[in-house]
Amino acid sequence: MSSTQEGIGAAHASSRSAILDLIRAAGTVSRVELTRVSGLTGATVSTVVRRLIDDGLVVEVGRAESTGGKPRMLLELDPYARFAVGVHLDHAGITYVIANLGGSVVARWRRPGAGSDDPREVVARIAAEIRATVARTGVAPERILGLGVVSPGPIAASTGMTLTPPVMQAWTEFPLAAALEEAVGLPVLLDNDATAAAIGEYWSGGVPTGSAFAALYMGTGIGAGILVDGTVYRGTSSNAGEVGHICVALDGPVCWCGSAGCVEALAGPAAVVAQAREQGFELAGRGVSEDFAQIARAAARGEADAMALLERSAQYLAVAAQTLANVLDLAHVVLTGPSFAIAGSLYLPVIQERLSRSFFARGSHGVRVAISSHAPEAAALGAAALVLQAELAPRRRGTRMVLEPAEVVAPA
Amino acid sequence: MSSTQEGIGAAHASSRSAILDLIRAAGTVSRVELTRVSGLTGATVSTVVRRLIDDGLVVEVGRAESTGGKPRMLLELDPYARFAVGVHLDHAGITYVIANLGGSVVARWRRPGAGSDDPREVVARIAAEIRATVARTGVAPERILGLGVVSPGPIAASTGMTLTPPVMQAWTEFPLAAALEEAVGLPVLLDNDATAAAIGEYWSGGVPTGSAFAALYMGTGIGAGILVDGTVYRGTSSNAGEVGHICVALDGPVCWCGSAGCVEALAGPAAVVAQAREQGFELAGRGVSEDFAQIARAAARGEADAMALLERSAQYLAVAAQTLANVLDLAHVVLTGPSFAIAGSLYLPVIQERLSRSFFARGSHGVRVAISSHAPEAAALGAAALVLQAELAPRRRGTRMVLEPAEVVAPA
């Protein structure tokens, strides 16, 4: 094959992804507009669109009003042409979503978490859950592109998690992707919760292109997903963004990760709950998430002690956001994950204030902070978005993905 | 122009850069080897090599020993075909290098710093220095590709620096690139000291490809340059890597940047010097760099008080390195800049120990720490490397460079 032919082959694949993504982003669009926006030739756009229509991904939805010449045929993505399943696996709960190609959630449900159960049992449970709900919703199994699974990081190529929170020790070195692929019968993509949430945020249209962006994720732990110009920053082993484990107090408390003075150990939901208990708060004690939610509700009602606890936590999260912004030169930070879903409105002003005052390159540009509109199920939706992104924008260059995930293809 | 033609044009430019970079990295190489390593066709390699020879960048240096067939003609870069000038502009001193295409320094000199002088006078001084040394070394002016200039960040597109250390307030909003371009008569590329040092480190062969790497730079300030797989991570406005201004103590001392508890304010050379003075050290007082060097020499002689001061500083720098590693998932950290040139051997074990113990993804891989072999002049050499990189690898995609630097082309 000559280098020219190589160029044409790669160009076609990348044109297909680019056009698919442009149609998705535009909602409704004509071939002429696609030609103008994409910078591709009219002939290339026509060829690619024809194939997308043949594959059932794109439909013609009628003609635009004429502005003189022949009225233009309008194109839309058929959102129900393909689906993806997203699973957020955590010890406290397992959240599932089925999302369509347009990024809309067509099913969402939650079941008890992995707890201390044997990973093989949990995998069997997940497979049964997915099969049952796919059958119930009537989604054609051959239209499901794959399964995205997210869990707290770090993750490793051959296995799943290499360093797990204490409650999930049984998962260390468990071959999660392979086990799920066998049990569910779908290609599996793994990622950590924060990275998936960032992709989901980008996918759902909340993030402008052309800048560096982080999703600051707070579930029971704290992490961040990083996107630059729509591309995930992954680092050496796909474990970038571990901002919950940066040290913000040299003599701070020991963290489960083996370090000390980590943001998570000082200010994460478990730390807030422990501090509340020390101060004599009466907590229901049904787990960190529920107890944290109880404190957040008390703060929202204006109870001073609860407000002080969350204010202190927010100060540390603000330092984490400032660190991310200074290291990565961010323009946007989105607060997401279940704990920000509950308490984000108390954290947002503190984080925004610190960034406005202390972001190093504030002379060049500001850093905007917002709460995700998908904060409660950000990780599960992000897990599905991993799969959709692999279909719509697979050629987008990131820093290399060491995971070598199973290739996602539409089943025949 | 058809999309196919566009593809061929872009492919040629990127093939040229790729082949030039492969020849540089290999030292001596044949066309057959280039074909194998580059993945390009033999015809493309032949065409590109012919043009590089015509342009004087590559020379044929003889035939390899035969292994049966026709002996292969060996190619080398002609390192003296092109040169770049690098300038590190700081208030305490201005360091100049002239480097050749092979990355070797052919001239290096240092003059008094910008101090509080008028920026226009300083620019005139820099132009005169460069003209005089170019004449003295006999480098043909038409072979000089351009001038790289680095200064403490942050930098902005239209001007130069937007937020400067107190001693360089006169440079805020000064149009540095334009003024130098006019005075020196060369295209000018601007960057911050740490980013340039990281490029220089990569250029000089100290960094393996395929991983995320940071140059932790300590001059009088502290910053970091970030490279992922050979590509600079720049962020939104080319101000990424400001790790000297991450907060590591909520109630820490106020920093000149407007924040508080910054690594630089707690542990930078100026902080170490101030702490030494408080403890009654007799310092010569000829500036932060000299005083810091005096403390480092005392520590190297085993004086306990000096060792304790630097140990404390090293603990904070280790936290900065851990933060960079956790956020960016680094595999390598290089300590560079004049202060690490002086005291790096005291900092290295503390930083390496913390990373070995506390790097979050240590289950996946370790983080190697080393002292740069170019630490004293890393910024000036990096400034020259900016220009060489623009010639040899201009098509390498980074996160976008907002600076829109003057295009670097070989003068006719």
CSV table of C-alpha atoms in Angstrom, one decimal, chain A:
chain,number,residue,atom,x,y,z
A,1,MET,CA,0.0,0.0,0.0
A,2,SER,CA,1.4,3.4,-0.9
A,3,SER,CA,1.6,6.2,1.6
A,4,THR,CA,-1.1,8.0,-0.4
A,5,GLN,CA,-3.5,5.1,-0.1
A,6,GLU,CA,-2.7,4.8,3.6
A,7,GLY,CA,-3.6,8.5,3.9
A,8,ILE,CA,-6.9,8.0,2.1
A,9,GLY,CA,-7.9,5.1,4.3
A,10,ALA,CA,-7.2,6.9,7.5
A,11,ALA,CA,-8.8,10.0,6.1
A,12,HIS,CA,-12.1,8.1,5.5
A,13,ALA,CA,-12.3,6.6,9.0
A,14,SER,CA,-11.5,9.9,10.5
A,15,SER,CA,-14.0,11.7,8.2
A,16,ARG,CA,-16.8,9.3,9.2
A,17,SER,CA,-16.2,9.9,12.9
A,18,ALA,CA,-15.9,13.6,12.4
A,19,ILE,CA,-19.2,13.8,10.4
A,20,LEU,CA,-21.0,11.6,12.9
A,21,ASP,CA,-19.9,13.8,15.7
A,22,LEU,CA,-20.8,17.0,13.9
A,23,ILE,CA,-24.4,15.6,13.1
A,24,ARG,CA,-24.8,14.6,16.8
A,25,ALA,CA,-23.6,18.0,18.0
A,26,ALA,CA,-25.7,20.0,15.5
A,27,GLY,CA,-28.9,18.0,16.0
A,28,THR,CA,-30.2,18.7,12.5
A,29,VAL,CA,-27.9,19.6,9.7
A,30,SER,CA,-27.6,19.6,5.9
A,31,ARG,CA,-24.8,18.2,3.8
A,32,VAL,CA,-23.9,21.7,2.7
A,33,GLU,CA,-23.5,22.8,6.3
A,34,LEU,CA,-21.4,19.7,7.1
A,35,THR,CA,-19.1,20.5,4.2
A,36,ARG,CA,-18.7,24.1,5.4
A,37,VAL,CA,-18.1,23.2,9.1
A,38,SER,CA,-16.0,20.1,8.5
A,39,GLY,CA,-13.6,21.5,6.0
A,40,LEU,CA,-14.0,18.3,3.9
A,41,THR,CA,-15.0,18.3,0.3
A,42,GLY,CA,-18.6,18.0,-0.8
A,43,ALA,CA,-17.8,14.6,-2.4
A,44,THR,CA,-16.3,13.2,0.8
A,45,VAL,CA,-19.3,14.4,2.8
A,46,SER,CA,-21.7,12.8,0.4
A,47,THR,CA,-19.9,9.4,0.4
A,48,VAL,CA,-19.6,9.3,4.1
A,49,VAL,CA,-23.2,10.4,4.8
A,50,ARG,CA,-24.5,7.7,2.3
A,51,ARG,CA,-22.7,5.0,4.3
A,52,LEU,CA,-24.0,6.3,7.6
A,53,ILE,CA,-27.6,6.2,6.2
A,54,ASP,CA,-27.0,2.6,4.9
A,55,ASP,CA,-25.7,1.6,8.4
A,56,GLY,CA,-28.9,3.1,9.9
A,57,LEU,CA,-27.0,5.6,12.1
A,58,VAL,CA,-28.2,8.7,10.2
A,59,VAL,CA,-31.7,9.5,8.8
A,60,GLU,CA,-33.0,12.1,6.4
A,61,VAL,CA,-35.7,14.0,8.1
A,62,GLY,CA,-37.1,16.3,5.4
A,63,ARG,CA,-36.1,19.4,3.5
A,64,ALA,CA,-35.1,22.8,4.8
A,65,GLU,CA,-37.1,25.9,3.7
A,66,SER,CA,-35.8,27.0,0.4
A,67,THR,CA,-33.6,30.1,0.3
A,68,GLY,CA,-33.7,30.3,-3.5
A,69,GLY,CA,-32.0,27.1,-4.8
A,70,LYS,CA,-33.0,23.5,-4.3
A,71,PRO,CA,-34.2,22.9,-0.7
A,72,ARG,CA,-31.5,21.1,1.3
A,73,MET,CA,-32.2,17.6,2.7
A,74,LEU,CA,-31.7,17.7,6.5
A,75,LEU,CA,-29.9,14.9,8.4
A,76,GLU,CA,-30.2,13.7,11.9
A,77,LEU,CA,-28.6,11.0,14.0
A,78,ASP,CA,-31.0,8.2,14.7
A,79,PRO,CA,-30.4,8.1,18.4
A,80,TYR,CA,-32.1,4.7,18.7
A,81,ALA,CA,-29.8,3.1,16.1
A,82,ARG,CA,-27.3,2.1,18.8
A,83,PHE,CA,-27.2,1.8,22.6
A,84,ALA,CA,-24.5,1.4,25.2
A,85,VAL,CA,-24.7,0.0,28.7
A,86,GLY,CA,-22.9,1.8,31.5
A,87,VAL,CA,-22.2,0.3,35.0
A,88,HIS,CA,-20.8,2.2,37.9
A,89,LEU,CA,-19.4,-0.5,40.3
A,90,ASP,CA,-18.8,0.7,43.9
A,91,HIS,CA,-18.9,-1.1,47.2
A,92,ALA,CA,-21.9,1.0,48.3
A,93,GLY,CA,-24.0,0.5,45.2
A,94,ILE,CA,-24.0,-0.5,41.6
A,95,THR,CA,-25.6,2.0,39.2
A,96,TYR,CA,-26.7,1.0,35.7
A,97,VAL,CA,-27.7,3.0,32.7
A,98,ILE,CA,-28.6,2.2,29.2
A,99,ALA,CA,-28.0,5.2,27.0
A,100,ASN,CA,-28.8,5.7,23.3
A,101,LEU,CA,-26.5,7.1,20.6
A,102,GLY,CA,-27.8,10.6,21.4
A,103,GLY,CA,-26.6,10.3,24.9
A,104,SER,CA,-30.1,10.1,26.4
A,105,VAL,CA,-30.7,7.7,29.2
A,106,VAL,CA,-33.3,5.1,28.3
A,107,ALA,CA,-33.0,3.1,31.5
A,108,ARG,CA,-31.4,3.7,34.8
A,109,TRP,CA,-31.5,1.6,37.9
A,110,ARG,CA,-29.5,1.0,41.1
A,111,ARG,CA,-28.8,-2.2,43.1
A,112,PRO,CA,-26.9,-3.0,46.3
A,113,GLY,CA,-23.1,-2.6,46.0
A,114,ALA,CA,-20.3,-5.0,45.6
A,115,GLY,CA,-19.8,-4.9,49.4
A,116,SER,CA,-17.4,-7.6,50.5
A,117,ASP,CA,-18.9,-10.2,48.1
A,118,ASP,CA,-16.8,-12.4,45.9
A,119,PRO,CA,-16.0,-10.6,42.7
A,120,ARG,CA,-17.2,-13.6,40.6
A,121,GLU,CA,-20.7,-13.5,42.3
A,122,VAL,CA,-20.9,-9.7,41.7
A,123,VAL,CA,-20.0,-10.2,38.0
A,124,ALA,CA,-22.7,-12.8,37.6
A,125,ARG,CA,-25.2,-10.5,39.3
A,126,ILE,CA,-24.3,-7.6,36.9
A,127,ALA,CA,-24.7,-9.9,33.9
A,128,ALA,CA,-28.2,-11.0,35.1
A,129,GLU,CA,-29.2,-7.4,35.7
A,130,ILE,CA,-28.2,-6.3,32.3
A,131,ARG,CA,-29.9,-9.2,30.5
A,132,ALA,CA,-33.1,-8.7,32.4
A,133,THR,CA,-33.4,-4.9,31.8
A,134,VAL,CA,-32.4,-5.2,28.1
A,135,ALA,CA,-35.2,-7.7,27.7
A,136,ARG,CA,-37.7,-5.5,29.7
A,137,THR,CA,-36.9,-2.3,27.8
A,138,GLY,CA,-37.1,-4.0,24.4
A,139,VAL,CA,-33.7,-2.7,23.2
A,140,ALA,CA,-32.6,-5.1,20.4
A,141,PRO,CA,-29.4,-6.8,21.8
A,142,GLU,CA,-27.7,-6.5,18.4
A,143,ARG,CA,-27.9,-2.7,18.7
A,144,ILE,CA,-25.9,-2.6,21.9
A,145,LEU,CA,-22.4,-1.5,21.1
A,146,GLY,CA,-20.8,-2.5,24.3
A,147,LEU,CA,-20.5,-2.2,28.1
A,148,GLY,CA,-18.6,0.5,29.9
A,149,VAL,CA,-17.7,-0.2,33.5
A,150,VAL,CA,-16.2,2.3,35.9
A,151,SER,CA,-14.9,1.8,39.3
A,152,PRO,CA,-12.7,3.8,41.7
A,153,GLY,CA,-9.1,3.9,40.3
A,154,PRO,CA,-6.3,3.0,39.9
A,155,ILE,CA,-6.8,0.5,37.2
A,156,ALA,CA,-4.4,-1.7,35.3
A,157,ALA,CA,-4.3,-3.1,31.8
A,158,SER,CA,-4.4,-6.8,32.5
A,159,THR,CA,-6.6,-6.9,35.5
A,160,GLY,CA,-8.9,-4.3,36.9
A,161,MET,CA,-8.0,-2.5,40.0
A,162,THR,CA,-4.5,-2.6,41.5
A,163,LEU,CA,-4.9,-0.5,44.6
A,164,THR,CA,-8.4,-0.6,46.0
A,165,PRO,CA,-10.1,1.1,48.8
A,166,PRO,CA,-10.0,-1.1,52.0
A,167,VAL,CA,-13.6,-2.3,51.5
A,168,MET,CA,-12.9,-3.6,48.0
A,169,GLN,CA,-9.6,-5.5,48.6
A,170,ALA,CA,-11.1,-8.6,47.1
A,171,TRP,CA,-11.0,-6.8,43.7
A,172,THR,CA,-7.3,-6.3,43.7
A,173,GLU,CA,-5.9,-8.1,40.6
A,174,PHE,CA,-9.3,-9.5,39.7
A,175,PRO,CA,-9.6,-9.8,35.9
A,176,LEU,CA,-12.7,-7.6,35.7
A,177,ALA,CA,-12.8,-6.8,32.0
A,178,ALA,CA,-12.3,-10.5,30.9
A,179,ALA,CA,-14.8,-11.8,33.5
A,180,LEU,CA,-17.5,-9.3,32.4
A,181,GLU,CA,-16.9,-9.8,28.7
A,182,GLU,CA,-17.5,-13.6,29.2
A,183,ALA,CA,-20.5,-13.2,31.5
A,184,VAL,CA,-22.3,-10.4,29.6
A,185,GLY,CA,-21.3,-11.2,26.0
A,186,LEU,CA,-20.4,-7.6,25.1
A,187,PRO,CA,-17.1,-5.9,24.5
A,188,VAL,CA,-16.1,-4.2,27.7
A,189,LEU,CA,-14.3,-0.8,28.3
A,190,LEU,CA,-13.0,-0.1,31.7
A,191,ASP,CA,-12.1,3.3,33.1
A,192,ASN,CA,-12.1,5.1,36.4
A,193,ASP,CA,-15.2,6.9,37.6
A,194,ALA,CA,-13.8,10.5,37.3
A,195,THR,CA,-12.4,10.1,33.8
A,196,ALA,CA,-15.7,8.5,32.6
A,197,ALA,CA,-17.6,11.4,34.3
A,198,ALA,CA,-15.5,13.9,32.4
A,199,ILE,CA,-16.2,12.1,29.1
A,200,GLY,CA,-19.9,12.0,29.9
A,201,GLU,CA,-19.9,15.7,30.7
A,202,TYR,CA,-18.2,16.5,27.4
A,203,TRP,CA,-20.6,14.2,25.6
A,204,SER,CA,-23.7,15.7,27.1
A,205,GLY,CA,-22.6,19.1,25.7
A,206,GLY,CA,-21.7,20.8,29.0
A,207,VAL,CA,-18.1,21.7,28.0
A,208,PRO,CA,-16.9,24.1,25.4
A,209,THR,CA,-14.1,22.7,23.1
A,210,GLY,CA,-10.8,24.4,22.8
A,211,SER,CA,-9.8,24.5,26.4
A,212,ALA,CA,-8.6,22.3,29.3
A,213,PHE,CA,-11.4,21.0,31.5
A,214,ALA,CA,-11.6,18.9,34.7
A,215,ALA,CA,-14.5,17.0,36.2
A,216,LEU,CA,-13.9,17.1,39.9
A,217,TYR,CA,-15.6,13.9,41.1
A,218,MET,CA,-16.7,13.3,44.7
A,219,GLY,CA,-18.4,10.0,45.5
A,220,THR,CA,-17.2,8.5,48.7
A,221,GLY,CA,-13.7,9.2,47.3
A,222,ILE,CA,-12.3,12.2,45.3
A,223,GLY,CA,-10.8,12.2,41.9
A,224,ALA,CA,-10.7,14.1,38.6
A,225,GLY,CA,-11.1,13.4,35.0
A,226,ILE,CA,-9.2,15.7,32.6
A,227,LEU,CA,-10.1,16.6,29.0
A,228,VAL,CA,-8.1,18.9,26.8
A,229,ASP,CA,-9.9,20.0,23.6
A,230,GLY,CA,-12.2,16.9,23.9
A,231,THR,CA,-9.3,14.5,24.4
A,232,VAL,CA,-8.8,12.6,27.7
A,233,TYR,CA,-5.5,13.2,29.4
A,234,ARG,CA,-4.5,9.8,30.7
A,235,GLY,CA,-0.9,10.0,31.6
A,236,THR,CA,1.5,7.0,31.7
A,237,SER,CA,-0.9,4.3,32.9
A,238,SER,CA,-4.4,5.8,32.6
A,239,ASN,CA,-4.3,6.8,36.3
A,240,ALA,CA,-4.1,10.6,35.9
A,241,GLY,CA,-6.3,13.0,37.9
A,242,GLU,CA,-5.8,11.4,41.4
A,243,VAL,CA,-6.3,14.8,43.1
A,244,GLY,CA,-7.9,13.2,46.2
A,245,HIS,CA,-4.5,11.9,47.0
A,246,ILE,CA,-2.4,15.1,46.8
A,247,CYS,CA,-1.0,16.2,50.1
A,248,VAL,CA,-2.3,19.5,51.4
A,249,ALA,CA,-1.0,19.2,55.0
A,250,LEU,CA,2.5,17.7,55.6
A,251,ASP,CA,1.5,16.5,59.1
A,252,GLY,CA,-2.0,15.5,58.1
A,253,PRO,CA,-3.8,12.3,58.9
A,254,VAL,CA,-2.8,9.0,57.4
A,255,CYS,CA,-4.8,8.0,54.3
A,256,TRP,CA,-5.8,4.5,53.1
A,257,CYS,CA,-3.6,5.1,50.0
A,258,GLY,CA,-0.5,4.9,52.2
A,259,SER,CA,0.3,8.6,52.1
A,260,ALA,CA,-0.7,11.3,54.7
A,261,GLY,CA,-2.4,14.7,54.5
A,262,CYS,CA,-4.4,13.7,51.4
A,263,VAL,CA,-7.4,15.9,50.4
A,264,GLU,CA,-9.6,12.8,50.7
A,265,ALA,CA,-8.4,12.0,54.2
A,266,LEU,CA,-8.9,15.6,55.4
A,267,ALA,CA,-12.0,16.5,53.5
A,268,GLY,CA,-13.7,13.6,51.7
A,269,PRO,CA,-17.2,12.5,52.8
A,270,ALA,CA,-15.8,9.8,55.1
A,271,ALA,CA,-13.7,12.5,56.9
A,272,VAL,CA,-16.6,14.9,57.1
A,273,VAL,CA,-18.7,12.1,58.6
A,274,ALA,CA,-16.0,11.2,61.1
A,275,GLN,CA,-15.6,14.8,62.2
A,276,ALA,CA,-19.3,15.2,62.6
A,277,ARG,CA,-19.4,12.1,64.8
A,278,GLU,CA,-16.6,13.5,66.9
A,279,GLN,CA,-18.6,16.7,67.4
A,280,GLY,CA,-21.6,14.7,68.7
A,281,PHE,CA,-23.8,14.7,65.6
A,282,GLU,CA,-26.5,12.0,65.7
A,283,LEU,CA,-26.0,10.2,62.4
A,284,ALA,CA,-28.2,7.3,61.1
A,285,GLY,CA,-25.0,5.3,60.4
A,286,ARG,CA,-26.2,3.5,57.3
A,287,GLY,CA,-23.0,4.2,55.4
A,288,VAL,CA,-20.8,7.2,54.5
A,289,SER,CA,-23.0,8.4,51.6
A,290,GLU,CA,-26.2,8.5,53.7
A,291,ASP,CA,-24.5,10.1,56.7
A,292,PHE,CA,-22.8,12.7,54.4
A,293,ALA,CA,-26.2,13.4,52.9
A,294,GLN,CA,-27.7,13.9,56.3
A,295,ILE,CA,-25.0,16.5,57.2
A,296,ALA,CA,-25.5,18.2,53.9
A,297,ARG,CA,-29.3,18.5,54.5
A,298,ALA,CA,-28.6,19.9,58.0
A,299,ALA,CA,-26.2,22.5,56.4
A,300,ALA,CA,-28.9,23.3,53.8
A,301,ARG,CA,-31.3,24.0,56.6
A,302,GLY,CA,-28.8,26.5,58.0
A,303,GLU,CA,-27.5,24.5,61.0
A,304,ALA,CA,-24.2,26.2,61.9
A,305,ASP,CA,-22.2,23.1,63.0
A,306,ALA,CA,-23.0,21.3,59.8
A,307,MET,CA,-22.3,24.4,57.7
A,308,ALA,CA,-18.9,24.8,59.4
A,309,LEU,CA,-18.0,21.1,58.7
A,310,LEU,CA,-18.8,21.4,55.0
A,311,GLU,CA,-17.2,24.8,54.7
A,312,ARG,CA,-14.0,23.3,56.0
A,313,SER,CA,-14.3,20.4,53.5
A,314,ALA,CA,-15.0,22.9,50.7
A,315,GLN,CA,-11.8,24.8,51.5
A,316,TYR,CA,-9.7,21.7,50.9
A,317,LEU,CA,-11.7,20.8,47.8
A,318,ALA,CA,-11.0,24.4,46.6
A,319,VAL,CA,-7.3,23.8,47.1
A,320,ALA,CA,-7.6,20.6,45.1
A,321,ALA,CA,-9.4,22.6,42.3
A,322,GLN,CA,-6.7,25.3,42.4
A,323,THR,CA,-4.0,22.7,42.2
A,324,LEU,CA,-5.6,21.1,39.2
A,325,ALA,CA,-6.1,24.5,37.6
A,326,ASN,CA,-2.5,25.6,38.2
A,327,VAL,CA,-0.9,22.3,37.0
A,328,LEU,CA,-3.3,21.9,34.0
A,329,ASP,CA,-4.1,25.5,33.2
A,330,LEU,CA,-7.8,24.8,33.3
A,331,ALA,CA,-10.6,27.0,31.9
A,332,HIS,CA,-13.5,25.0,33.4
A,333,VAL,CA,-14.1,22.8,36.4
A,334,VAL,CA,-17.4,20.8,36.7
A,335,LEU,CA,-18.3,19.4,40.1
A,336,THR,CA,-19.9,16.0,39.7
A,337,GLY,CA,-20.5,12.7,41.4
A,338,PRO,CA,-23.1,11.7,44.1
A,339,SER,CA,-21.6,13.8,46.9
A,340,PHE,CA,-21.5,17.0,44.8
A,341,ALA,CA,-25.1,16.1,43.6
A,342,ILE,CA,-26.1,16.4,47.3
A,343,ALA,CA,-23.9,19.2,48.5
A,344,GLY,CA,-22.5,20.9,45.4
A,345,SER,CA,-24.3,24.2,46.0
A,346,LEU,CA,-22.5,24.6,49.3
A,347,TYR,CA,-19.1,23.8,47.7
A,348,LEU,CA,-19.4,25.8,44.5
A,349,PRO,CA,-19.1,29.3,45.9
A,350,VAL,CA,-16.1,28.4,48.0
A,351,ILE,CA,-14.3,26.8,45.1
A,352,GLN,CA,-15.2,29.6,42.7
A,353,GLU,CA,-14.0,32.2,45.1
A,354,ARG,CA,-10.6,30.5,45.6
A,355,LEU,CA,-10.1,30.1,41.9
A,356,SER,CA,-11.0,33.7,41.2
A,357,ARG,CA,-8.6,34.9,43.8
A,358,SER,CA,-5.7,32.4,43.6
A,359,PHE,CA,-5.6,30.8,40.1
A,360,PHE,CA,-2.0,31.6,39.0
A,361,ALA,CA,-2.7,32.5,35.3
A,362,ARG,CA,-5.8,34.6,36.2
A,363,GLY,CA,-4.2,37.5,34.2
A,364,SER,CA,-4.7,35.4,31.1
A,365,HIS,CA,-8.1,33.9,31.8
A,366,GLY,CA,-10.5,32.8,34.5
A,367,VAL,CA,-11.6,29.4,35.6
A,368,ARG,CA,-15.4,28.8,35.5
A,369,VAL,CA,-16.9,26.4,38.0
A,370,ALA,CA,-20.3,24.7,37.6
A,371,ILE,CA,-22.3,21.7,39.0
A,372,SER,CA,-22.9,19.0,36.5
A,373,SER,CA,-26.6,18.5,35.6
A,374,HIS,CA,-25.8,14.7,35.7
A,375,ALA,CA,-24.0,14.7,39.0
A,376,PRO,CA,-25.9,11.8,40.7
A,377,GLU,CA,-25.3,9.3,37.9
A,378,ALA,CA,-22.3,10.9,36.3
A,379,ALA,CA,-20.1,7.8,36.5
A,380,ALA,CA,-22.6,5.3,35.1
A,381,LEU,CA,-23.6,7.7,32.3
A,382,GLY,CA,-19.9,8.3,31.7
A,383,ALA,CA,-19.4,4.6,31.5
A,384,ALA,CA,-21.9,4.4,28.6
A,385,ALA,CA,-20.3,7.5,27.1
A,386,LEU,CA,-17.0,5.6,26.9
A,387,VAL,CA,-18.6,3.2,24.5
A,388,LEU,CA,-20.4,5.8,22.5
A,389,GLN,CA,-17.3,7.9,22.2
A,390,ALA,CA,-15.4,4.8,21.0
A,391,GLU,CA,-18.0,4.6,18.2
A,392,LEU,CA,-18.4,8.2,17.3
A,393,ALA,CA,-14.9,9.6,17.9
A,394,PRO,CA,-12.5,6.6,17.9
A,395,ARG,CA,-9.8,8.4,16.0
A,396,ARG,CA,-9.5,11.2,18.3
A,397,ARG,CA,-5.9,11.1,19.6
A,398,GLY,CA,-5.4,11.0,23.3
A,399,THR,CA,-2.4,10.4,25.3
A,400,ARG,CA,-2.1,6.7,24.9
A,401,MET,CA,-4.5,4.5,26.6
A,402,VAL,CA,-2.5,1.8,28.2
A,403,LEU,CA,-5.5,-0.3,29.0
A,404,GLU,CA,-5.9,-1.7,25.5
A,405,PRO,CA,-9.6,-2.1,26.0
A,406,ALA,CA,-11.6,-4.6,24.0
A,407,GLU,CA,-12.3,-3.1,20.6
A,408,VAL,CA,-15.9,-1.8,20.5
A,409,VAL,CA,-17.7,-2.8,17.3
A,410,ALA,CA,-21.3,-3.0,16.3
A,411,PRO,CA,-22.3,-6.7,16.4
A,412,ALA,CA,-23.3,-7.9,12.9
